[in-house]
Structures are given as structure tokens and as C-alpha cells.
PDB file of C-alpha atoms in Angstrom:
ATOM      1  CA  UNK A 110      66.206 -62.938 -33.845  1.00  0.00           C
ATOM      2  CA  UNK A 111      66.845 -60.571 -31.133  1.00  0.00           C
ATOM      3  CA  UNK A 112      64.922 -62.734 -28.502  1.00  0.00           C
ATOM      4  CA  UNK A 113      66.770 -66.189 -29.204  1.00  0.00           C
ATOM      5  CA  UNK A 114      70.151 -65.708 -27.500  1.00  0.00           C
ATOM      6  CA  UNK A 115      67.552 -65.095 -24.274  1.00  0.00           C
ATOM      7  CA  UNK A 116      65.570 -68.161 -24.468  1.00  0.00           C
ATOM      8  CA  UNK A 117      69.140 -70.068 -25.446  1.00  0.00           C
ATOM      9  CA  UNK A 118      70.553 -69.032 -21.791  1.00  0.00           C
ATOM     10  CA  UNK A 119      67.086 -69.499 -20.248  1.00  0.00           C
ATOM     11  CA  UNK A 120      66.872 -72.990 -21.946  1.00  0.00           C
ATOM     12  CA  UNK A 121      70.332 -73.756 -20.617  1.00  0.00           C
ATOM     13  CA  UNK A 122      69.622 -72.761 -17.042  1.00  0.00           C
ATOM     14  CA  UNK A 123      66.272 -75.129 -17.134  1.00  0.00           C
ATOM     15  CA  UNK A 124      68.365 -77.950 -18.514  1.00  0.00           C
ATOM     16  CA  UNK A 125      71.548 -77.746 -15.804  1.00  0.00           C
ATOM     17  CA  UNK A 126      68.916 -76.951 -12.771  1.00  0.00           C
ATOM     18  CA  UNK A 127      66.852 -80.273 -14.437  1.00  0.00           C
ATOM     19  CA  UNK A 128      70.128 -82.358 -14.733  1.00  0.00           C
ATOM     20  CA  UNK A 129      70.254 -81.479 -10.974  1.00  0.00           C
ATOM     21  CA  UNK A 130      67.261 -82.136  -9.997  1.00  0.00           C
ATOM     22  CA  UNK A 131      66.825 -85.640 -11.355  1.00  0.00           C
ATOM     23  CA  UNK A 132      69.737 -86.611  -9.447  1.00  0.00           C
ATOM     24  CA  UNK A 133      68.528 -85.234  -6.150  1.00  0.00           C
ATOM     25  CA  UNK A 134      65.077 -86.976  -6.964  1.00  0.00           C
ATOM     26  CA  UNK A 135      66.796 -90.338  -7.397  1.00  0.00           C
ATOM     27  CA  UNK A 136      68.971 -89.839  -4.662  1.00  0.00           C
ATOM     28  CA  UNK A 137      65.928 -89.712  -2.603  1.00  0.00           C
ATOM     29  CA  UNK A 138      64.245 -92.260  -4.003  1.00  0.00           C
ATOM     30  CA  UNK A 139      66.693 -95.172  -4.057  1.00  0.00           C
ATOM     31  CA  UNK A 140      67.423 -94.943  -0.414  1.00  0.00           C
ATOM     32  CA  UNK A 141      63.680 -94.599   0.711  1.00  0.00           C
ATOM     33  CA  UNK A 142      63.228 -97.966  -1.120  1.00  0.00           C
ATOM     34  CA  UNK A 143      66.353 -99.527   0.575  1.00  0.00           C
ATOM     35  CA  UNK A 144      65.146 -97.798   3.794  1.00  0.00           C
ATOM     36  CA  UNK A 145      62.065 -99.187   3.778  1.00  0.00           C
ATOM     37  CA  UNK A 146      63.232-102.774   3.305  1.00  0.00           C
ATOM     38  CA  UNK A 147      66.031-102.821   6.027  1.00  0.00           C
ATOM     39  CA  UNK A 148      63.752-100.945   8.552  1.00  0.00           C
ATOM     40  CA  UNK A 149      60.693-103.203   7.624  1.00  0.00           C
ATOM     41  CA  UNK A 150      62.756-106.773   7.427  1.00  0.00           C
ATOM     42  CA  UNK A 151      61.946-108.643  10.391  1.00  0.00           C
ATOM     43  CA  UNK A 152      65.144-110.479  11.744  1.00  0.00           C
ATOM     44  CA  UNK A 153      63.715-114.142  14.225  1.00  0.00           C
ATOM     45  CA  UNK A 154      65.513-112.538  17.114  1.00  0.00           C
ATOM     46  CA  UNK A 155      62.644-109.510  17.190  1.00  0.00           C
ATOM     47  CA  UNK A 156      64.539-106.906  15.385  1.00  0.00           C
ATOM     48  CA  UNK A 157      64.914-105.260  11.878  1.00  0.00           C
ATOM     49  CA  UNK A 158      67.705-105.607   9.571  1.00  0.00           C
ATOM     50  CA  UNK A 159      67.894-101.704  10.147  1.00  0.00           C
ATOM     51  CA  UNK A 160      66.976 -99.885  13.086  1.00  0.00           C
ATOM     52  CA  UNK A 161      67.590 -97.019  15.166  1.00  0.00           C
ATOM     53  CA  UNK A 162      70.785 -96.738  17.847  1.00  0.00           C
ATOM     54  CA  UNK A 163      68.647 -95.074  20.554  1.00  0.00           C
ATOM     55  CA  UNK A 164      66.279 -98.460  20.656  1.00  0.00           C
ATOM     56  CA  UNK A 165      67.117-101.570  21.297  1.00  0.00           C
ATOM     57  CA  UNK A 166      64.145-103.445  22.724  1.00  0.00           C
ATOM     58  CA  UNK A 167      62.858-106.544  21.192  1.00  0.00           C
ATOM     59  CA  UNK A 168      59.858-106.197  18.704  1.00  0.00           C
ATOM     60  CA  UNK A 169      56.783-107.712  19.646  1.00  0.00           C
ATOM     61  CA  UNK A 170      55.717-110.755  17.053  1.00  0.00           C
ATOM     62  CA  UNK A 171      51.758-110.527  16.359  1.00  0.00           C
ATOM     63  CA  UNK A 172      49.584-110.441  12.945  1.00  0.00           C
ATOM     64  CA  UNK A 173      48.180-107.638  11.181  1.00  0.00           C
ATOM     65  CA  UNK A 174      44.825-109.153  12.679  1.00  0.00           C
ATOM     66  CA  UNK A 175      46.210-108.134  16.617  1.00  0.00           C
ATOM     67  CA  UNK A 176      47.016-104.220  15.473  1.00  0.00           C
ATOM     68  CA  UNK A 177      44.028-103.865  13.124  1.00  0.00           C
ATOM     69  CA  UNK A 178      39.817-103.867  13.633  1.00  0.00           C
ATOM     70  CA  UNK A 179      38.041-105.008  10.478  1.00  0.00           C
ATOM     71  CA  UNK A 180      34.483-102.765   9.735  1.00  0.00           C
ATOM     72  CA  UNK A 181      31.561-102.410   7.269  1.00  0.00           C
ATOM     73  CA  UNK A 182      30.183 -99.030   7.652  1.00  0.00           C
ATOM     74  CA  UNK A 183      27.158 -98.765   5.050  1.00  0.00           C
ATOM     75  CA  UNK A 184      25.307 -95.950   3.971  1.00  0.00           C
ATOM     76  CA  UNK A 185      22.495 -96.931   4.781  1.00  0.00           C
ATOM     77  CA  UNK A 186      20.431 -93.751   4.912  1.00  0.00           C
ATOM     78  CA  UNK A 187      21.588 -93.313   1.398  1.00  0.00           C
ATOM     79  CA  UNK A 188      23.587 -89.833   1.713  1.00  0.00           C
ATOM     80  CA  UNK A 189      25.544 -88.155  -0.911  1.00  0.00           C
ATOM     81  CA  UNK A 190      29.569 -88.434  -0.223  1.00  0.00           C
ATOM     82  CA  UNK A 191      32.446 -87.654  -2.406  1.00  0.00           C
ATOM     83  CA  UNK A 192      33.179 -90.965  -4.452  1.00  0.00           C
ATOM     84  CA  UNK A 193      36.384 -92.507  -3.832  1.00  0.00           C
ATOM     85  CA  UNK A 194      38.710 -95.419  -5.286  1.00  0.00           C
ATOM     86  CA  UNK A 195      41.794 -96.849  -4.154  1.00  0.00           C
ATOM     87  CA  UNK A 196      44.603 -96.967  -6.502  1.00  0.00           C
ATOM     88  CA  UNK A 197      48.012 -98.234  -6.412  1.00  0.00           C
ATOM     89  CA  UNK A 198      49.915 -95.512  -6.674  1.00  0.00           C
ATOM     90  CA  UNK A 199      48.171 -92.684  -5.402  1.00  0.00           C
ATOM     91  CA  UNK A 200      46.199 -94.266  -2.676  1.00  0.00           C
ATOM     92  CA  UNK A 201      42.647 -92.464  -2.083  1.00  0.00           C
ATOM     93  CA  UNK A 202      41.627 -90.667  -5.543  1.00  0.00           C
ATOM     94  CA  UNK A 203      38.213 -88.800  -6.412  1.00  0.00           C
ATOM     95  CA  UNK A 204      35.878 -90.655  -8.840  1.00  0.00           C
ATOM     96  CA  UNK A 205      33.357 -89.603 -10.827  1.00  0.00           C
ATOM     97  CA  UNK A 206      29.780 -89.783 -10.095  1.00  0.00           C
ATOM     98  CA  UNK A 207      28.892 -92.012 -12.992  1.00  0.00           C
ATOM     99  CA  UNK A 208      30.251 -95.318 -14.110  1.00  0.00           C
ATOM    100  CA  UNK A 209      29.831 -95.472 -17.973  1.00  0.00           C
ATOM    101  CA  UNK A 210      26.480 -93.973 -18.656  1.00  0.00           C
ATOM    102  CA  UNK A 211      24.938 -95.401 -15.397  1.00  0.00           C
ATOM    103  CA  UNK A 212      23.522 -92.492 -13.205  1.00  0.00           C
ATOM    104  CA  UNK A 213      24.295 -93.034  -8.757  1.00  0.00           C
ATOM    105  CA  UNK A 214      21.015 -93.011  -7.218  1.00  0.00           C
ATOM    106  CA  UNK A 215      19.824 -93.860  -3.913  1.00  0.00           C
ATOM    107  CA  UNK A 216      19.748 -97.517  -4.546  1.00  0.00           C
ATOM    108  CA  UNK A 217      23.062 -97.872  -5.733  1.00  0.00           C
ATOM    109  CA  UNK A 218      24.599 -95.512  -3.021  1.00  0.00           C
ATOM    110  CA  UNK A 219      23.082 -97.334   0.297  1.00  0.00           C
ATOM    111  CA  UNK A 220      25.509-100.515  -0.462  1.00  0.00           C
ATOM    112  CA  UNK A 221      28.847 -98.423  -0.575  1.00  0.00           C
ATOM    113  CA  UNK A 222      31.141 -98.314   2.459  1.00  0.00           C
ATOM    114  CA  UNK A 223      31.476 -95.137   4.500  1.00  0.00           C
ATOM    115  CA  UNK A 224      35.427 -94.291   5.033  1.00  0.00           C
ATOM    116  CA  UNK A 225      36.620 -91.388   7.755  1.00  0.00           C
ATOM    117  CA  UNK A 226      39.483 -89.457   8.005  1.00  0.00           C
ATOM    118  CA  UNK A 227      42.346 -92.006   8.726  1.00  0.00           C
ATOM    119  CA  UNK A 228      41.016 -95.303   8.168  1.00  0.00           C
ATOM    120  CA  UNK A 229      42.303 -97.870   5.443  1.00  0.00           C
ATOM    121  CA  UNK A 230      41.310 -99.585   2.821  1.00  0.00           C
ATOM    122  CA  UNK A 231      41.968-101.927  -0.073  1.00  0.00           C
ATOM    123  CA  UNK A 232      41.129-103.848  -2.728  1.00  0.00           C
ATOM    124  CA  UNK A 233      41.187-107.666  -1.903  1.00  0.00           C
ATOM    125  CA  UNK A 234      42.273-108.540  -5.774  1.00  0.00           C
ATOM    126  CA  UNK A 235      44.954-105.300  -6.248  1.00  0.00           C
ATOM    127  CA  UNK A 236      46.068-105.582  -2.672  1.00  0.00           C
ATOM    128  CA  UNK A 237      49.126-107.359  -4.219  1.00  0.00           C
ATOM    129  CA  UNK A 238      49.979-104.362  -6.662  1.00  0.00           C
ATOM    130  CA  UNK A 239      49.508-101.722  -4.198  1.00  0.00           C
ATOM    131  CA  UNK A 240      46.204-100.875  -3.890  1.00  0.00           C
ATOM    132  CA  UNK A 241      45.722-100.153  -0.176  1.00  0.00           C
ATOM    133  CA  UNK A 242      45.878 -96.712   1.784  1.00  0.00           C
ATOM    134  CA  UNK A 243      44.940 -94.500   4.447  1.00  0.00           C
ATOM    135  CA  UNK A 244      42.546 -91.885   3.521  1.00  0.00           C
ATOM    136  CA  UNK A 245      43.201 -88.028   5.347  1.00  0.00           C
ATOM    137  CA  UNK A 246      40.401 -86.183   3.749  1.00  0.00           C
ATOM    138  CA  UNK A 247      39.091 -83.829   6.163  1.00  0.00           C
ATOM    139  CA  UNK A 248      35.761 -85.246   5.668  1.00  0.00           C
ATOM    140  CA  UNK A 249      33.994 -88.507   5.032  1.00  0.00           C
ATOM    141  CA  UNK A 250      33.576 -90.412   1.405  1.00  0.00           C
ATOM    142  CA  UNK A 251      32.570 -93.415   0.095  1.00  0.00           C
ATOM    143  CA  UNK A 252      34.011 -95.977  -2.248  1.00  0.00           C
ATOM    144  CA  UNK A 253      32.858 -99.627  -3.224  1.00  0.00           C
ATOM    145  CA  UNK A 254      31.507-102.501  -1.067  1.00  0.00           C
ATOM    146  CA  UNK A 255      34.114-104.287  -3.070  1.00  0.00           C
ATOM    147  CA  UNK A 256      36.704-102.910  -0.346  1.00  0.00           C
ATOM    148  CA  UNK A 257      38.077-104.454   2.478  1.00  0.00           C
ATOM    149  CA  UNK A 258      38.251-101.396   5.360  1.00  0.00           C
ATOM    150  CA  UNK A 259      39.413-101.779   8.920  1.00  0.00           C
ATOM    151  CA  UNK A 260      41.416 -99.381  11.398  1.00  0.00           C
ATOM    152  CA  UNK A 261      44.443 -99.413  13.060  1.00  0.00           C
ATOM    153  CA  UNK A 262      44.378 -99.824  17.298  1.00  0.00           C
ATOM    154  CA  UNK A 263      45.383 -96.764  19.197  1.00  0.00           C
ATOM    155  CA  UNK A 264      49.146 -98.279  19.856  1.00  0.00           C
ATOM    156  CA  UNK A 265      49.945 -98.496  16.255  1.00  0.00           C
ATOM    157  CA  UNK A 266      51.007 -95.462  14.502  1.00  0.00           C
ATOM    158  CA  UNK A 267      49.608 -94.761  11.532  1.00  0.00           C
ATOM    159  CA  UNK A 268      52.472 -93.481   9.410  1.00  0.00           C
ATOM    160  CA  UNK A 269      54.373 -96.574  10.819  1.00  0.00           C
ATOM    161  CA  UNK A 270      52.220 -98.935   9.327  1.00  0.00           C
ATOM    162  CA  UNK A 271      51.149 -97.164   6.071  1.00  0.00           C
ATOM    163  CA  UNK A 272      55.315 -97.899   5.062  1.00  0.00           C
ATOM    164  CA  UNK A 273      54.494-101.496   6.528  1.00  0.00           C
ATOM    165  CA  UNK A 274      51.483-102.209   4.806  1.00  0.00           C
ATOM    166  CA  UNK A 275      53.657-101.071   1.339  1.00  0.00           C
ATOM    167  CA  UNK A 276      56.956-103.304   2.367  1.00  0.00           C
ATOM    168  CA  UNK A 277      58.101-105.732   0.361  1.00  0.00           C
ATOM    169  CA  UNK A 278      57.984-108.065   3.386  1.00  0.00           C
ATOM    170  CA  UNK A 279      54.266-107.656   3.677  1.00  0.00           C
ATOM    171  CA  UNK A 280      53.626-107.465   0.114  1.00  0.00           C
ATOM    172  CA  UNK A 281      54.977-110.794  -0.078  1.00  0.00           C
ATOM    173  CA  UNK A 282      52.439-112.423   1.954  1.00  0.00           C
ATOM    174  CA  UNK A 283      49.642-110.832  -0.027  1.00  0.00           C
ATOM    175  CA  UNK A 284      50.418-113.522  -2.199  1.00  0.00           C
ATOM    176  CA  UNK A 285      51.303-116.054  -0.226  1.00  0.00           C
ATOM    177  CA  UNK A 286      48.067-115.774   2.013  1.00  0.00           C
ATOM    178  CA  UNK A 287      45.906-114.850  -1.004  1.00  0.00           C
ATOM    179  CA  UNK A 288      43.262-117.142  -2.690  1.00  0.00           C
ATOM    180  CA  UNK A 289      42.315-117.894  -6.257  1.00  0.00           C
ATOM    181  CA  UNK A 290      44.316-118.732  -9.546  1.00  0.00           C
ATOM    182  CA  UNK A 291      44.981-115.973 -12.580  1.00  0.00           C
ATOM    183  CA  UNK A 292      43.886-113.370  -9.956  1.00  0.00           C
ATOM    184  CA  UNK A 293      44.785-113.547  -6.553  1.00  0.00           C
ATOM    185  CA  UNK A 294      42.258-112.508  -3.878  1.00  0.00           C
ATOM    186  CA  UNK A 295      43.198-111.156   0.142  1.00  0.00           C
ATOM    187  CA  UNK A 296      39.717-110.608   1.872  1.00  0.00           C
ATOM    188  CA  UNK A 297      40.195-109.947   5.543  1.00  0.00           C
ATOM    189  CA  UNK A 298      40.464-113.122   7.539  1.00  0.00           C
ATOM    190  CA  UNK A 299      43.273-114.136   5.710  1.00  0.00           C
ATOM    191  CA  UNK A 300      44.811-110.805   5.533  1.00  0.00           C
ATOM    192  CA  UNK A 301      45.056-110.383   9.688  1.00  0.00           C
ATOM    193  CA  UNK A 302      46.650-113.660   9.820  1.00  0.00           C
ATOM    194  CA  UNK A 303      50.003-112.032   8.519  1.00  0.00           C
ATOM    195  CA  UNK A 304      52.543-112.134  10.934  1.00  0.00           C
ATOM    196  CA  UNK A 305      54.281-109.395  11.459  1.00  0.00           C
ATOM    197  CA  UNK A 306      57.005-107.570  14.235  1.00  0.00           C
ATOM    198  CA  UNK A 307      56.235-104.382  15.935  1.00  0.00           C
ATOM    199  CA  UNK A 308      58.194-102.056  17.982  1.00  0.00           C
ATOM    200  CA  UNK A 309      57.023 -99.653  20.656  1.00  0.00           C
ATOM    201  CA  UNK A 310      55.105 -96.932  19.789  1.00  0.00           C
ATOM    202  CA  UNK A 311      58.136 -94.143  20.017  1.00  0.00           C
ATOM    203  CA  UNK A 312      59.679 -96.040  17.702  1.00  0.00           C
ATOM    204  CA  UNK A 313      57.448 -96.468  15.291  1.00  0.00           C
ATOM    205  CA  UNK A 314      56.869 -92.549  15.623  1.00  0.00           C
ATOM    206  CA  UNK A 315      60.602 -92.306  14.428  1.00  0.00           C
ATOM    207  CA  UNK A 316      60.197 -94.568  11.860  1.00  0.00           C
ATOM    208  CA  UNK A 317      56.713 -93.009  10.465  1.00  0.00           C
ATOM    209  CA  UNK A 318      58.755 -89.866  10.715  1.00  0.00           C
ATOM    210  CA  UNK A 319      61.425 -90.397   9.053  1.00  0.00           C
ATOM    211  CA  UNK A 320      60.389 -91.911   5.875  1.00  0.00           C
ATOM    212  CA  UNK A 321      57.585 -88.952   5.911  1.00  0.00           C
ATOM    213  CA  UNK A 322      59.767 -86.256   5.388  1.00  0.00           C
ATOM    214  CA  UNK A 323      62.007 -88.194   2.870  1.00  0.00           C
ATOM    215  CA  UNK A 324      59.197 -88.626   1.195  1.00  0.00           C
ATOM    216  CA  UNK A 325      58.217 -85.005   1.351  1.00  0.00           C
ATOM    217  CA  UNK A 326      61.348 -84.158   0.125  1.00  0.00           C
ATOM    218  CA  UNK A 327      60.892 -86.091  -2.632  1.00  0.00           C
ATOM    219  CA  UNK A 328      57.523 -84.177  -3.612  1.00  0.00           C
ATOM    220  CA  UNK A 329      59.380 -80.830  -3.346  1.00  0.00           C
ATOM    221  CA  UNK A 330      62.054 -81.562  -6.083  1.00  0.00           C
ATOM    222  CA  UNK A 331      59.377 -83.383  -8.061  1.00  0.00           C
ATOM    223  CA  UNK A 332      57.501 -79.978  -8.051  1.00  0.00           C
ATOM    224  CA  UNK A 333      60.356 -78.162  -8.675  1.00  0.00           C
ATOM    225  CA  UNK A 334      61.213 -80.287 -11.674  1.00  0.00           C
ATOM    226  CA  UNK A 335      57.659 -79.555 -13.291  1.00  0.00           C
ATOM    227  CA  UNK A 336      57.673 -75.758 -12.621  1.00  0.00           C
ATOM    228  CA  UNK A 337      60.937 -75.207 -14.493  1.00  0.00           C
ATOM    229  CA  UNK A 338      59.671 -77.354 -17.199  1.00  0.00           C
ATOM    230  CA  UNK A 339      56.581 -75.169 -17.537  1.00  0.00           C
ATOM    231  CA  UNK A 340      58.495 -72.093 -17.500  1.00  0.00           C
ATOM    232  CA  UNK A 341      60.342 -73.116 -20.604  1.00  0.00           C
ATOM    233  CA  UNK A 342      57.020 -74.471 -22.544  1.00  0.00           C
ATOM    234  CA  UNK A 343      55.545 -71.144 -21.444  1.00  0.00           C
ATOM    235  CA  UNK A 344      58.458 -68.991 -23.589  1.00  0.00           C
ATOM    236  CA  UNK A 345      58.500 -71.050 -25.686  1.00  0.00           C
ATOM    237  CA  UNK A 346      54.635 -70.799 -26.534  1.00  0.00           C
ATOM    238  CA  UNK A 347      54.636 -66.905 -26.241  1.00  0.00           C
ATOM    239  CA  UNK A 348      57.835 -65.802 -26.769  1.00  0.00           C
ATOM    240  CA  UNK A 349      57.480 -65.491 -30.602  1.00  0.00           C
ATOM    241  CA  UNK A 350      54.054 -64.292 -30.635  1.00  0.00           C
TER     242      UNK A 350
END
């Protein structure tokens, strides 16, 4: 009986610093979305419906086919990488080494795609959903053949385009450039024919910037959230042991 008044207050502290923290997540959140839309919504005289007072330049009107190089890198000598997928909203995950009870072997392997440190790829009937990302493992992996992969060209910056690739403007024309009825399919041809506006490379840098570290913020609290959460399940587990 002694030990409840303690876990009362500590209960109370986790709730109040979890009330905050919601708050501060959402706060985040809602304006990255909002953010992302006005910075990403291209206006017909070459701007954004948001944009940054230190540029003013018009953007340059292209397609995601001009800033982007389509490949098919096959492993064709058949070696062992880490397994990949590409979800929609986690990007580049780990997958297991079987499918079902079917063991990878060589012949199975030499068909997947061969992915380096911060290429792209996505999945031509998820595109739509969110299934498309950049991977930044520190080494190489593989994932399906199913996957469309390409790179960006060196005057596109890759943060930049990772938020552009996600917009709602460009997510739109997943669709709209898609083939196919219940399930809508984007391989690449159609995909680089998205138009698209572009500004300079510094700006894009601020852009990619910015968003990064709101979203890094975002992770932070998130984190936060889940370690006062586990502090509480923790007394509450051993407390009255």
C-alpha cells in the first residue's frame, strides 16, 4: 500500500508530459502536411503556392523523365544481399529470406534487382499508396524484379525530391498516368512523363532541408512519447512483485 501514492504521482507525471507531447507531435505533423502541399503546388507562372523570400527565380517546367535515369541492375552472378521491400509507410524495410515455405537459392536470386545506397524505387501497382523511396543503407540489397528503380541526375537533390515524389500533386498523377482497371499500374515510361516544376538546386537544398528536420523533430517526440509509456508499463509490471 505503501508504494501506490508513488506510482499515482509517477502515473500523473507520464500522463501530463503525454498530454504534451501529443500536441507537440500534431503540431508538427499538420503543418509538414500543409508544408508540403504549398511548397510542392506548382502555380503556371513557374512558382509554388509557397516558397521561400530569398528566391524568386522562375522554376524550370520538365517531367520526372528529364531529372531521373531508369536502370535494371540484376544479380546476375547470383550473390547473397540483404532482402528488401518497399512499403508505403516506411519506405526500404528488411525481408525475410523465405517467402512461405519456399527456400532463396541461386536461381531465384539472379532475377532480383541490385539497389545502392541512394537510389529509388517503387512498386508500379502501390506507387499510388505510397510505396516508393530512397534507400540509405550503407551497403547494397536486393528486392524484387517486380520494382521499377531509377536515379536521380546530379542537379536534383535528393531530399528535394523524396517530399516531391510523396506530394499530393505527384501522387495525383500516379493515377492519372497509371494503366489498368481494379488495380492501377505506373511502370516507368509512363511514370517520367509527369510533368513537374523544379527550382535551382540551392533551393531545393532549403526545401529538402527544411522538411528534414521537421520531420526529425517529429521522430524525437514520437520517441519520447514511447519511452515514458514504457517507463510506466515497466512499474507497473515490477513494482508489486
Amino acid at each position: 500500500m505503501r508504494i501506490s501514492p508513488i506510482l499515482q504521482l509517477f502515473q500523473v507525471v507520464v500522463s501530463l508530459k503525454r498530454i504534451c507531447l501529443i500536441p507537440l507531435i500534431k503540431d508538427y505533423a499538420s503543418p509538414l502536411t500543409a508544408l508540403v502541399d504549398g511548397l510542392y503546388n506548382f502555380l503556371d507562372e513557374g512558382k509554388t503556392l509557397i516558397r521561400f523570400s530569398e528566391f524568386g527565380e522562375k522554376h524550370l517546367k520538365t517531367t520526372l523523365g528529364n531529372i531521373t535515369n531508369n536502370f535494371n541492375r540484376r544479380n546476375k552472378e547470383k550473390k547473397v544481399f540483404p532482402m528488401y521491400s518497399v512499403t508505403n509507410d516506411q519506405g526500404f524495410v528488411v525481408q525475410s529470406e523465405k517467402f512461405g515455405d519456399r527456400e532463396m537459392i541461386g536461381e531465384d536470386i539472379g532475377s532480383y534487382k541490385i539497389i545502392e545506397s541512394g537510389e529509388f524505387a517503387y512498386n508500379p501497382a502501390r506507387i499510388n499508396v505510397g510505396s516508393i523511396a530512397q534507400y540509405n543503407g550503407d551497403f547494397p540489397c536486393m528486392i524484387s524484379s517486380l520494382y521499377v528503380c531509377f536515379k536521380l541526375k546530379d542537379s536534383i537533390d535528393s531530399s528535394w525530391a523524396s517530399y516531391l515524389l510523396k506530394s499530393k500533386r505527384v501522387n495525383f498523377y500516379y493515377d492519372v498516368y497509371g494503366e489498368g482497371g481494379v488495380r492501377v499500374y505506373l511502370f516507368y515510361p509512363n511514370f517520367s512523363r509527369i510533368k513537374i516544376s523544379i527550382p535551382n538546386l540551392n533551393e531545393q537544398k532549403k526545401i529538402g532541408n527544411f522538411l528534414s528536420e521537421i520531420d526529425r523533430r517529429i521522430d524525437i517526440e514520437t520517441n519520447l512519447q514511447q519511452k515514458y509509456l514504457q517507463q510506466k508499463y515497466y512499474l507497473l509490471r515490477y513494482l508489486f512483485i
